[in-house]
Structure formats: structure tokens, C-alpha cells
Amino acid sequence: MSLLQQETTDTAAGESYTKGTSHVILATVVAAVLVSIAVAIYIFMGEKPPAATGDILEAWAHPMHSVSSGWDANGAAIPKEEVDQVLLFTHVRLHNQSKQAIFLHQIVANATLADGIHSSYAATPTDYERIFKAYPDLMQWHAVPISPDLTIQPGETKEGTFVCSFKMSKSDWEGRKNLDYSFNFQYLPSLTLAPKGQITER
């Protein structure tokens, strides 16, 4: 075999090797695209609507400023204490659109102030009723309470009012940047809802 023939053979082998490499790269790219499409279809087909939906129908606040009497239970003088508090009353509607019962176990109101997020857990229906006994002036706004710990059956809708308490002044409350609610369900992602209308003060 001549030197010329040897060079020609080596060149042909190199071209063949390069072509083979190109096919491997192309096949890898195509395979990656197909896998990505398959994963996307799987995720899309596997996605389900959230089990719980809801709406904040109304929210109103009652700022309170109180000063202690300056006397203890035995009649001894003690320093007076000033307390600022905001009671947040919220009327909510929750709906179970799944095929299984869902279990609410916690309601949290989150108020965003300049110094960060302040959170408050919803009171039980028993404590809700106690507030109206302690402050009879609020009785005109009394409504059916909803428990932060309840079961909602498939297709069922629950509606009611709960109250949260924030230890802050009226001015701090009015200066909030945001307000939303977290409804935490067992074994399910939490449902976040925000008031649609203005929060009034009463």
C-alpha cells in the first residue's frame, strides 16, 4: 500500500468517526427533549385543583386602648399598665371541592408592618363568644362563629366568623402594608386568602 493510499484511508476513517459523533450528539439532544416533554405531560396530567377554596367575605377591626386600675386583687397599689390591642373579626367561606373530607386545624392572620410580619391565631368559638360578653357594645356585630379546627366534607361549604388579636396600637394597625390569612389543613398545602374589600373599623 502506498503512502498516498494510507493517508486517504486515515482521512476517510476520521470523517466517519466525526459523522458518528454528530449522530450521537443529535440523538442525545433529541432524547433529552423527549424526556422533558414526557415529564411536563406527566406533571400536567398529574396536577389537581386545590382541595380547598375560599373567600374572605368581610373583615373589620376594633382597636382598643385600656389602662389598668392601678390596684391588685388585694387592694394594694401597683403601677398602672397601658395596653393597646386590635381585635380583627373576619367572616370567611370555605369550600371543599375534593372527593375526600379535609381537616382544618389552624387559622392564622398575618399583618405586615414596617418591622415585619405579625401573626395571630384565630380564637376558638368559645373564646369568640367570651369577647362579646366582655364587650357588650360589640354585640350588634355578633355572627355565627367558625372553628379553626373543623372537618369539611366533600362538596361541603362552611361559613362563619372568627377573631384574631394583635397587640399593637391603632396607628400601627392603620400603617400596615398587607394583611392575609393562612388556613392550614392536615396533609394538604395551606390556603392563603386576602380580603377583597376595605377593612373597616368599628
PDB file of N, CA, C and O in Angstrom, residues 41-79:
ATOM      1  N   ILE A  41     -45.684  16.525  30.488  1.00  0.00           N
ATOM      2  CA  ILE A  41     -47.015  15.935  30.320  1.00  0.00           C
ATOM      3  C   ILE A  41     -47.444  15.215  31.594  1.00  0.00           C
ATOM      4  O   ILE A  41     -48.586  15.314  32.034  1.00  0.00           O
ATOM      5  N   TYR A  42     -46.491  14.497  32.213  1.00  0.00           N
ATOM      6  CA  TYR A  42     -46.796  13.759  33.445  1.00  0.00           C
ATOM      7  C   TYR A  42     -47.220  14.714  34.558  1.00  0.00           C
ATOM      8  O   TYR A  42     -48.204  14.487  35.267  1.00  0.00           O
ATOM      9  N   ILE A  43     -46.467  15.821  34.684  1.00  0.00           N
ATOM     10  CA  ILE A  43     -46.788  16.799  35.734  1.00  0.00           C
ATOM     11  C   ILE A  43     -48.130  17.446  35.449  1.00  0.00           C
ATOM     12  O   ILE A  43     -48.976  17.612  36.339  1.00  0.00           O
ATOM     13  N   PHE A  44     -48.348  17.810  34.185  1.00  0.00           N
ATOM     14  CA  PHE A  44     -49.590  18.484  33.809  1.00  0.00           C
ATOM     15  C   PHE A  44     -50.788  17.574  34.059  1.00  0.00           C
ATOM     16  O   PHE A  44     -51.811  17.994  34.606  1.00  0.00           O
ATOM     17  N   MET A  45     -50.661  16.315  33.653  1.00  0.00           N
ATOM     18  CA  MET A  45     -51.759  15.371  33.826  1.00  0.00           C
ATOM     19  C   MET A  45     -51.971  15.033  35.298  1.00  0.00           C
ATOM     20  O   MET A  45     -53.077  14.726  35.734  1.00  0.00           O
ATOM     21  N   GLY A  46     -50.888  15.101  36.072  1.00  0.00           N
ATOM     22  CA  GLY A  46     -50.991  14.751  37.485  1.00  0.00           C
ATOM     23  C   GLY A  46     -51.450  15.895  38.370  1.00  0.00           C
ATOM     24  O   GLY A  46     -51.816  15.686  39.524  1.00  0.00           O
ATOM     25  N   GLU A  47     -51.436  17.121  37.863  1.00  0.00           N
ATOM     26  CA  GLU A  47     -51.857  18.267  38.656  1.00  0.00           C
ATOM     27  C   GLU A  47     -53.345  18.203  38.930  1.00  0.00           C
ATOM     28  O   GLU A  47     -54.145  17.871  38.072  1.00  0.00           O
ATOM     29  N   LYS A  48     -53.713  18.547  40.166  1.00  0.00           N
ATOM     30  CA  LYS A  48     -55.108  18.553  40.553  1.00  0.00           C
ATOM     31  C   LYS A  48     -55.458  19.930  41.108  1.00  0.00           C
ATOM     32  O   LYS A  48     -54.599  20.617  41.652  1.00  0.00           O
ATOM     33  N   PRO A  49     -56.708  20.329  40.994  1.00  0.00           N
ATOM     34  CA  PRO A  49     -57.093  21.607  41.601  1.00  0.00           C
ATOM     35  C   PRO A  49     -56.971  21.503  43.115  1.00  0.00           C
ATOM     36  O   PRO A  49     -57.035  20.403  43.678  1.00  0.00           O
ATOM     37  N   PRO A  50     -56.760  22.622  43.804  1.00  0.00           N
ATOM     38  CA  PRO A  50     -56.630  22.573  45.263  1.00  0.00           C
ATOM     39  C   PRO A  50     -57.885  22.005  45.905  1.00  0.00           C
ATOM     40  O   PRO A  50     -59.003  22.224  45.422  1.00  0.00           O
ATOM     41  N   ALA A  51     -57.696  21.269  47.000  1.00  0.00           N
ATOM     42  CA  ALA A  51     -58.835  20.647  47.676  1.00  0.00           C
ATOM     43  C   ALA A  51     -59.765  21.694  48.272  1.00  0.00           C
ATOM     44  O   ALA A  51     -60.989  21.545  48.260  1.00  0.00           O
ATOM     45  N   ALA A  52     -59.180  22.778  48.796  1.00  0.00           N
ATOM     46  CA  ALA A  52     -59.980  23.809  49.460  1.00  0.00           C
ATOM     47  C   ALA A  52     -59.901  25.133  48.712  1.00  0.00           C
ATOM     48  O   ALA A  52     -58.845  25.524  48.222  1.00  0.00           O
ATOM     49  N   THR A  53     -61.030  25.787  48.629  1.00  0.00           N
ATOM     50  CA  THR A  53     -61.082  27.148  48.096  1.00  0.00           C
ATOM     51  C   THR A  53     -61.833  28.000  49.113  1.00  0.00           C
ATOM     52  O   THR A  53     -62.485  27.473  50.027  1.00  0.00           O
ATOM     53  N   GLY A  54     -61.760  29.302  48.959  1.00  0.00           N
ATOM     54  CA  GLY A  54     -62.461  30.147  49.919  1.00  0.00           C
ATOM     55  C   GLY A  54     -62.449  31.607  49.567  1.00  0.00           C
ATOM     56  O   GLY A  54     -61.789  32.027  48.601  1.00  0.00           O
ATOM     57  N   ASP A  55     -63.186  32.373  50.346  1.00  0.00           N
ATOM     58  CA  ASP A  55     -63.271  33.818  50.160  1.00  0.00           C
ATOM     59  C   ASP A  55     -63.380  34.494  51.515  1.00  0.00           C
ATOM     60  O   ASP A  55     -64.091  34.008  52.418  1.00  0.00           O
ATOM     61  N   ILE A  56     -62.687  35.610  51.660  1.00  0.00           N
ATOM     62  CA  ILE A  56     -62.874  36.470  52.825  1.00  0.00           C
ATOM     63  C   ILE A  56     -64.031  37.401  52.476  1.00  0.00           C
ATOM     64  O   ILE A  56     -63.910  38.271  51.612  1.00  0.00           O
ATOM     65  N   LEU A  57     -65.166  37.198  53.120  1.00  0.00           N
ATOM     66  CA  LEU A  57     -66.366  37.955  52.775  1.00  0.00           C
ATOM     67  C   LEU A  57     -66.398  39.335  53.432  1.00  0.00           C
ATOM     68  O   LEU A  57     -66.944  40.285  52.880  1.00  0.00           O
ATOM     69  N   GLU A  58     -65.806  39.418  54.624  1.00  0.00           N
ATOM     70  CA  GLU A  58     -65.786  40.702  55.329  1.00  0.00           C
ATOM     71  C   GLU A  58     -64.729  40.654  56.423  1.00  0.00           C
ATOM     72  O   GLU A  58     -64.474  39.597  57.011  1.00  0.00           O
ATOM     73  N   ALA A  59     -64.112  41.781  56.683  1.00  0.00           N
ATOM     74  CA  ALA A  59     -63.155  41.889  57.784  1.00  0.00           C
ATOM     75  C   ALA A  59     -63.279  43.274  58.406  1.00  0.00           C
ATOM     76  O   ALA A  59     -63.352  44.269  57.688  1.00  0.00           O
ATOM     77  N   TRP A  60     -63.343  43.316  59.720  1.00  0.00           N
ATOM     78  CA  TRP A  60     -63.404  44.602  60.406  1.00  0.00           C
ATOM     79  C   TRP A  60     -62.590  44.540  61.688  1.00  0.00           C
ATOM     80  O   TRP A  60     -62.407  43.484  62.282  1.00  0.00           O
ATOM     81  N   ALA A  61     -62.079  45.689  62.085  1.00  0.00           N
ATOM     82  CA  ALA A  61     -61.175  45.765  63.229  1.00  0.00           C
ATOM     83  C   ALA A  61     -61.763  46.619  64.340  1.00  0.00           C
ATOM     84  O   ALA A  61     -62.535  47.554  64.091  1.00  0.00           O
ATOM     85  N   HIS A  62     -61.379  46.277  65.557  1.00  0.00           N
ATOM     86  CA  HIS A  62     -61.808  47.047  66.728  1.00  0.00           C
ATOM     87  C   HIS A  62     -60.572  47.382  67.566  1.00  0.00           C
ATOM     88  O   HIS A  62     -60.138  46.585  68.404  1.00  0.00           O
ATOM     89  N   PRO A  63     -59.956  48.558  67.342  1.00  0.00           N
ATOM     90  CA  PRO A  63     -58.793  48.961  68.143  1.00  0.00           C
ATOM     91  C   PRO A  63     -59.218  49.272  69.584  1.00  0.00           C
ATOM     92  O   PRO A  63     -60.290  49.851  69.815  1.00  0.00           O
ATOM     93  N   MET A  64     -58.383  48.876  70.529  1.00  0.00           N
ATOM     94  CA  MET A  64     -58.701  49.089  71.938  1.00  0.00           C
ATOM     95  C   MET A  64     -57.476  49.629  72.668  1.00  0.00           C
ATOM     96  O   MET A  64     -56.357  49.174  72.434  1.00  0.00           O
ATOM     97  N   HIS A  65     -57.719  50.605  73.537  1.00  0.00           N
ATOM     98  CA  HIS A  65     -56.664  51.139  74.405  1.00  0.00           C
ATOM     99  C   HIS A  65     -57.202  51.119  75.829  1.00  0.00           C
ATOM    100  O   HIS A  65     -58.238  51.714  76.116  1.00  0.00           O
ATOM    101  N   SER A  66     -56.535  50.397  76.697  1.00  0.00           N
ATOM    102  CA  SER A  66     -57.015  50.298  78.072  1.00  0.00           C
ATOM    103  C   SER A  66     -55.889  50.593  79.054  1.00  0.00           C
ATOM    104  O   SER A  66     -54.711  50.413  78.743  1.00  0.00           O
ATOM    105  N   VAL A  67     -56.284  51.050  80.235  1.00  0.00           N
ATOM    106  CA  VAL A  67     -55.345  51.350  81.313  1.00  0.00           C
ATOM    107  C   VAL A  67     -55.798  50.582  82.544  1.00  0.00           C
ATOM    108  O   VAL A  67     -56.980  50.629  82.915  1.00  0.00           O
ATOM    109  N   SER A  68     -54.887  49.851  83.160  1.00  0.00           N
ATOM    110  CA  SER A  68     -55.238  49.071  84.353  1.00  0.00           C
ATOM    111  C   SER A  68     -55.595  49.989  85.506  1.00  0.00           C
ATOM    112  O   SER A  68     -55.219  51.171  85.530  1.00  0.00           O
ATOM    113  N   SER A  69     -56.298  49.450  86.478  1.00  0.00           N
ATOM    114  CA  SER A  69     -56.810  50.255  87.594  1.00  0.00           C
ATOM    115  C   SER A  69     -55.714  50.779  88.524  1.00  0.00           C
ATOM    116  O   SER A  69     -55.895  51.777  89.215  1.00  0.00           O
ATOM    117  N   GLY A  70     -54.586  50.098  88.569  1.00  0.00           N
ATOM    118  CA  GLY A  70     -53.530  50.510  89.488  1.00  0.00           C
ATOM    119  C   GLY A  70     -53.652  49.847  90.846  1.00  0.00           C
ATOM    120  O   GLY A  70     -52.950  50.243  91.799  1.00  0.00           O
ATOM    121  N   TRP A  71     -54.561  48.861  90.929  1.00  0.00           N
ATOM    122  CA  TRP A  71     -54.740  48.129  92.192  1.00  0.00           C
ATOM    123  C   TRP A  71     -54.751  46.635  91.891  1.00  0.00           C
ATOM    124  O   TRP A  71     -55.295  46.189  90.887  1.00  0.00           O
ATOM    125  N   ASP A  72     -54.133  45.857  92.790  1.00  0.00           N
ATOM    126  CA  ASP A  72     -54.177  44.408  92.589  1.00  0.00           C
ATOM    127  C   ASP A  72     -55.416  43.823  93.262  1.00  0.00           C
ATOM    128  O   ASP A  72     -56.261  44.558  93.800  1.00  0.00           O
ATOM    129  N   ALA A  73     -55.551  42.477  93.258  1.00  0.00           N
ATOM    130  CA  ALA A  73     -56.739  41.822  93.798  1.00  0.00           C
ATOM    131  C   ALA A  73     -56.893  42.039  95.300  1.00  0.00           C
ATOM    132  O   ALA A  73     -58.007  41.962  95.839  1.00  0.00           O
ATOM    133  N   ASN A  74     -55.808  42.341  95.983  1.00  0.00           N
ATOM    134  CA  ASN A  74     -55.862  42.573  97.432  1.00  0.00           C
ATOM    135  C   ASN A  74     -56.034  44.043  97.791  1.00  0.00           C
ATOM    136  O   ASN A  74     -56.033  44.409  98.975  1.00  0.00           O
ATOM    137  N   GLY A  75     -56.135  44.896  96.790  1.00  0.00           N
ATOM    138  CA  GLY A  75     -56.326  46.319  97.053  1.00  0.00           C
ATOM    139  C   GLY A  75     -55.045  47.099  97.208  1.00  0.00           C
ATOM    140  O   GLY A  75     -55.071  48.294  97.532  1.00  0.00           O
ATOM    141  N   ALA A  76     -53.922  46.440  96.960  1.00  0.00           N
ATOM    142  CA  ALA A  76     -52.637  47.138  97.064  1.00  0.00           C
ATOM    143  C   ALA A  76     -52.354  47.894  95.764  1.00  0.00           C
ATOM    144  O   ALA A  76     -52.706  47.452  94.676  1.00  0.00           O
ATOM    145  N   ALA A  77     -51.710  49.034  95.917  1.00  0.00           N
ATOM    146  CA  ALA A  77     -51.396  49.860  94.746  1.00  0.00           C
ATOM    147  C   ALA A  77     -50.278  49.221  93.921  1.00  0.00           C
ATOM    148  O   ALA A  77     -49.284  48.735  94.464  1.00  0.00           O
ATOM    149  N   ILE A  78     -50.480  49.223  92.636  1.00  0.00           N
ATOM    150  CA  ILE A  78     -49.463  48.723  91.699  1.00  0.00           C
ATOM    151  C   ILE A  78     -49.384  49.701  90.529  1.00  0.00           C
ATOM    152  O   ILE A  78     -50.317  50.479  90.300  1.00  0.00           O
ATOM    153  N   PRO A  79     -48.258  49.698  89.796  1.00  0.00           N
ATOM    154  CA  PRO A  79     -48.151  50.620  88.649  1.00  0.00           C
ATOM    155  C   PRO A  79     -49.242  50.353  87.619  1.00  0.00           C
ATOM    156  O   PRO A  79     -49.600  49.205  87.345  1.00  0.00           O
TER     157      PRO A  79
END
